Coordinates of N, CA and C in Angstrom, one line a residue:
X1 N 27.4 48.6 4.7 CA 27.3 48.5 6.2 C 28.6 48.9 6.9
X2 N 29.5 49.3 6.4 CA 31.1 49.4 6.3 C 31.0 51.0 7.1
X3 N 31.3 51.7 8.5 CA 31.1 53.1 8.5 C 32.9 54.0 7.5
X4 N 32.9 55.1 7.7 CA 33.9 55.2 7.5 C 35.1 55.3 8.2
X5 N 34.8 54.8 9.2 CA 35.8 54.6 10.5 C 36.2 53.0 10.2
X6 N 35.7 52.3 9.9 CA 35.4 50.8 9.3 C 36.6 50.7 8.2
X7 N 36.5 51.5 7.2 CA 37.4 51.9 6.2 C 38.3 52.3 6.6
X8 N 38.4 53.6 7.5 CA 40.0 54.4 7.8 C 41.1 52.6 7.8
X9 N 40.3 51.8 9.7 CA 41.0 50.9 9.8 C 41.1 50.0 8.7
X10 N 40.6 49.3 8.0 CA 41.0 48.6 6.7 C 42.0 49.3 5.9
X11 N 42.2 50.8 5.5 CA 42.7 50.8 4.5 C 44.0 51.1 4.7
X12 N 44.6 51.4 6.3 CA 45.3 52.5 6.9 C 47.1 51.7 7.0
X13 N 47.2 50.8 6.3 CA 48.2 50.4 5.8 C 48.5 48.8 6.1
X14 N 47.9 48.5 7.3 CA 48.3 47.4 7.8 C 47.5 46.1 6.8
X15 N 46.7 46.3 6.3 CA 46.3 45.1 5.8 C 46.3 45.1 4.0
X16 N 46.6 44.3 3.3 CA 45.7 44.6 1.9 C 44.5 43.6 1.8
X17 N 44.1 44.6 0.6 CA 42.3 44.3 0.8 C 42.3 43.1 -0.4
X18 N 41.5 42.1 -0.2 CA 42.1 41.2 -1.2 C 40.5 40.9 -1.4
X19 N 39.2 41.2 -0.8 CA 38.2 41.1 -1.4 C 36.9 42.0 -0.7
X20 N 36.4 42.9 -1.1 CA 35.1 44.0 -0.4 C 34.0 43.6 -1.0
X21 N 33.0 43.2 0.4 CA 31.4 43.9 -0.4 C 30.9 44.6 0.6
X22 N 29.2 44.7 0.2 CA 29.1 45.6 1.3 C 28.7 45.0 2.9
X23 N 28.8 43.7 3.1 CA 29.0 43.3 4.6 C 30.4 42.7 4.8
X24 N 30.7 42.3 4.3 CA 32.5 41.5 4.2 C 33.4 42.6 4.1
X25 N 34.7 41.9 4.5 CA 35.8 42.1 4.1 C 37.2 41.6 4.3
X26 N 37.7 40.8 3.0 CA 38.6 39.7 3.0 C 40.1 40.5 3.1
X27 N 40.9 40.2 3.9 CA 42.1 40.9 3.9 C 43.3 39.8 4.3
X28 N 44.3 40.7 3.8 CA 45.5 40.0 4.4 C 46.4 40.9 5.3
X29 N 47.1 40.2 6.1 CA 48.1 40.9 7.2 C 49.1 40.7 6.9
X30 N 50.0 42.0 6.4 CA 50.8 42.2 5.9 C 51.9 41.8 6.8
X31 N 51.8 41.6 8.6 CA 53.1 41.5 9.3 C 52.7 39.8 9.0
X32 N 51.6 39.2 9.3 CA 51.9 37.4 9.1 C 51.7 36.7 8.6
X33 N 50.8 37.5 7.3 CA 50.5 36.7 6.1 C 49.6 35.6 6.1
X34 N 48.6 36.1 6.8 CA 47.7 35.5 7.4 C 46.4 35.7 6.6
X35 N 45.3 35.5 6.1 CA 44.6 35.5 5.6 C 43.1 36.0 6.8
X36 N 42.0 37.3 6.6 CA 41.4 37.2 7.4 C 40.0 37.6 6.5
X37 N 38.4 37.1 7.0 CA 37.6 37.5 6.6 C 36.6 38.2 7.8
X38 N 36.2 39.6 7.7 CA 35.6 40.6 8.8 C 34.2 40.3 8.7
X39 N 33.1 39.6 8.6 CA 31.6 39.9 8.2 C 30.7 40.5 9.3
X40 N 29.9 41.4 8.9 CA 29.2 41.7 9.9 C 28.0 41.0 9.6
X41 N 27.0 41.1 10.5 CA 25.1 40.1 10.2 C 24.5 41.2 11.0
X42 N 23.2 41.0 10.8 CA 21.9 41.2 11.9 C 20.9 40.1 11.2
X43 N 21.0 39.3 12.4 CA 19.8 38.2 12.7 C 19.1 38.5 13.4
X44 N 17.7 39.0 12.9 CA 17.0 38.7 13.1 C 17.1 40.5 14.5
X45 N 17.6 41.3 14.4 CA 17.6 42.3 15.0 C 18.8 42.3 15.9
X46 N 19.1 41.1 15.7 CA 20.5 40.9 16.6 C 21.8 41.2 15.6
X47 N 22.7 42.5 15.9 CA 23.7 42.7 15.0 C 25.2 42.1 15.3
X48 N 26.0 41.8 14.8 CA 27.0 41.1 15.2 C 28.0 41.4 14.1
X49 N 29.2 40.5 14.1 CA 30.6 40.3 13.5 C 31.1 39.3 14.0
X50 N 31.8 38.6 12.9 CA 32.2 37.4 13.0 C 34.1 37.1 12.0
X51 N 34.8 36.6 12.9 CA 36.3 36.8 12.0 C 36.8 35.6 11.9
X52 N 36.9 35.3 10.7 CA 37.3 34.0 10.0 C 38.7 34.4 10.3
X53 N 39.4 32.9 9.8 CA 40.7 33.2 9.9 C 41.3 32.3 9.4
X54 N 42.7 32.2 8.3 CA 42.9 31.2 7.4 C 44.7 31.5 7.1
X55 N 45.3 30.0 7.1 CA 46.9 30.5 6.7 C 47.4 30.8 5.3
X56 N 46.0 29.9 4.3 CA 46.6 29.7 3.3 C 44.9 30.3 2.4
X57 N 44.4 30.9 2.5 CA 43.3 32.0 2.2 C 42.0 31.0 1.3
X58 N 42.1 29.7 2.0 CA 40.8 28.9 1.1 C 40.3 28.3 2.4
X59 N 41.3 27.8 3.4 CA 40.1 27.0 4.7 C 40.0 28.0 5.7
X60 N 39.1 28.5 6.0 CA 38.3 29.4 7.0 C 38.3 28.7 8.2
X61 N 38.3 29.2 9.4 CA 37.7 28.8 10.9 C 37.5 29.9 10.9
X62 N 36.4 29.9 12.0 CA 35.9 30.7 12.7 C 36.9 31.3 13.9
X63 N 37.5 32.8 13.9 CA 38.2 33.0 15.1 C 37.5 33.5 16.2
X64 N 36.7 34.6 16.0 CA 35.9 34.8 17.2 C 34.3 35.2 16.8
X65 N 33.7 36.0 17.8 CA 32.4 36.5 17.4 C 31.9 37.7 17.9
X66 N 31.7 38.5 17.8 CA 31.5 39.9 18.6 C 30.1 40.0 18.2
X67 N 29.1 40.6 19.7 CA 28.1 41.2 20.1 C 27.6 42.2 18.8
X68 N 28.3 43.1 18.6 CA 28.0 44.3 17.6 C 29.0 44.3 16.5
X69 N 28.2 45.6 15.9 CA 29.1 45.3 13.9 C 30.2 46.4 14.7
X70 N 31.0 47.0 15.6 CA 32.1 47.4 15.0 C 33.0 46.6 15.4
X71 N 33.9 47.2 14.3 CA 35.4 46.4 13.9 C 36.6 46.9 14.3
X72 N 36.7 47.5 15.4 CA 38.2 48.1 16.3 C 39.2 46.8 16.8
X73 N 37.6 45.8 17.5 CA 38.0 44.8 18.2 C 38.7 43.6 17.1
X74 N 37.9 43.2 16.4 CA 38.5 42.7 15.6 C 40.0 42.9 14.7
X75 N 39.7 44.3 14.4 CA 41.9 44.4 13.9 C 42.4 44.6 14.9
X76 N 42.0 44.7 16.4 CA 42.6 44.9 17.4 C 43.4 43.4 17.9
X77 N 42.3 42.3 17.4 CA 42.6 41.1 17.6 C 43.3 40.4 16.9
X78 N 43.0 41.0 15.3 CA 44.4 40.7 14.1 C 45.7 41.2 15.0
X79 N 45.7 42.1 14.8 CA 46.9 42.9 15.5 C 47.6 41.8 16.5
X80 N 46.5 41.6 17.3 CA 47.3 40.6 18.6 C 47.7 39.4 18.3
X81 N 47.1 39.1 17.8 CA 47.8 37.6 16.8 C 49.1 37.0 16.0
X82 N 49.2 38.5 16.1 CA 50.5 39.0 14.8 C 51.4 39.3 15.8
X83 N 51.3 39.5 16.7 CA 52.4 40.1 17.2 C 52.9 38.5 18.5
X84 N 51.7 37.4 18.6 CA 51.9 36.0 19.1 C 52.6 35.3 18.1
X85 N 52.3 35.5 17.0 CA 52.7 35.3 15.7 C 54.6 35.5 15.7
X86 N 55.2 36.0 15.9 CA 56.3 37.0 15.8 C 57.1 36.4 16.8
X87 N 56.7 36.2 18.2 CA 57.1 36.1 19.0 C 57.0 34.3 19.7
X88 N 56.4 33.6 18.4 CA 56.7 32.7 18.5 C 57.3 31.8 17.3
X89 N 57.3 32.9 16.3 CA 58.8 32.2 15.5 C 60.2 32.9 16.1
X90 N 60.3 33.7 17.1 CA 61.1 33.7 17.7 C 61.8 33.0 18.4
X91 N 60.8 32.6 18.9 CA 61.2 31.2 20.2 C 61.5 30.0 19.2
X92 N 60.8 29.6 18.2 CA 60.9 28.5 17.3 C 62.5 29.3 16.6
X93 N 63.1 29.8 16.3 CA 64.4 29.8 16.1 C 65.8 29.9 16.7
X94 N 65.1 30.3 18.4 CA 66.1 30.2 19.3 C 66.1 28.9 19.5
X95 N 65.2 28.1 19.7 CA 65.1 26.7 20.0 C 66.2 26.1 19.2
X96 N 65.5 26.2 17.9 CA 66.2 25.1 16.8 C 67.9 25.6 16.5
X97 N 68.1 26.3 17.4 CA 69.3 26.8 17.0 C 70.8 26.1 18.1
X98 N 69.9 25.6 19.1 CA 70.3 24.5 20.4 C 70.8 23.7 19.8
X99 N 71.2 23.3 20.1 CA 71.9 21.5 20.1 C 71.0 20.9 21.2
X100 N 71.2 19.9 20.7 CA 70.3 18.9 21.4 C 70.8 18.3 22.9
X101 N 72.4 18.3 22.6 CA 73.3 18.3 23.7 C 72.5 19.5 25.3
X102 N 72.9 20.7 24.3 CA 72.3 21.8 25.2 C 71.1 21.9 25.6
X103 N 70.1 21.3 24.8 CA 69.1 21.2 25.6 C 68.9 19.8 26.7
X104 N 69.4 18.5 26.5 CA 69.2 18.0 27.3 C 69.9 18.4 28.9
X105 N 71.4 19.1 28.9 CA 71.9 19.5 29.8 C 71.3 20.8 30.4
X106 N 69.7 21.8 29.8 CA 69.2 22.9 29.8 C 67.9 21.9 31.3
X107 N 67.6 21.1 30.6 CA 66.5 20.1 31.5 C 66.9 19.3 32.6

């Protein structure tokens, strides 16, 4: 069910593939190390995609759900997460790098 446009994005460097069939595909993000599963369905005539999403690649949540099977939106959405991802261990290191002094004198 995978087109080859489906593939280009999967294989095109940003992710490794850590598990394919022919409606799935389990991957990891190489910028956060993040754990992600792509599935597409059709219920019942109704087609869709659905993106798991996991820190440590065994507990799954559900991250979102898209209307139809392509998957632009979806590494589009990896993508964006990674980059919230980044920019908030940024902040979590500027923080911790305060004194506590300085922050109460910051407030």
């Amino acid at each position: 069910m995978f087109t080859e446009f489906d593939e280009f994005l999967l294989t095109c460097g940003y992710f490794k593939i850590r598990n394919w069939n022919i409606d799935s595909a389990e991957v990891i993000s190489i910028d956060s190390g993040h754990y992600w599963i792509i599935k597409k369905f059709d219920k019942e005539g109704y087609p869709g995609l659905v993106l798991y999403h996991s820190h440590d690649g065994r507990l799954y949540h559900v991250h979102f759900c898209y209307k139809d099977q392509d998957i632009a939106p979806a590494v589009s959405e990896i993508m964006s997460h990674d980059r919230y991802q980044k920019k908030k261990l940024k902040l979590r290191n500027r923080i911790t790098k305060v004194s506590n002094r300085e922050l109460m004198m910051a407030l």
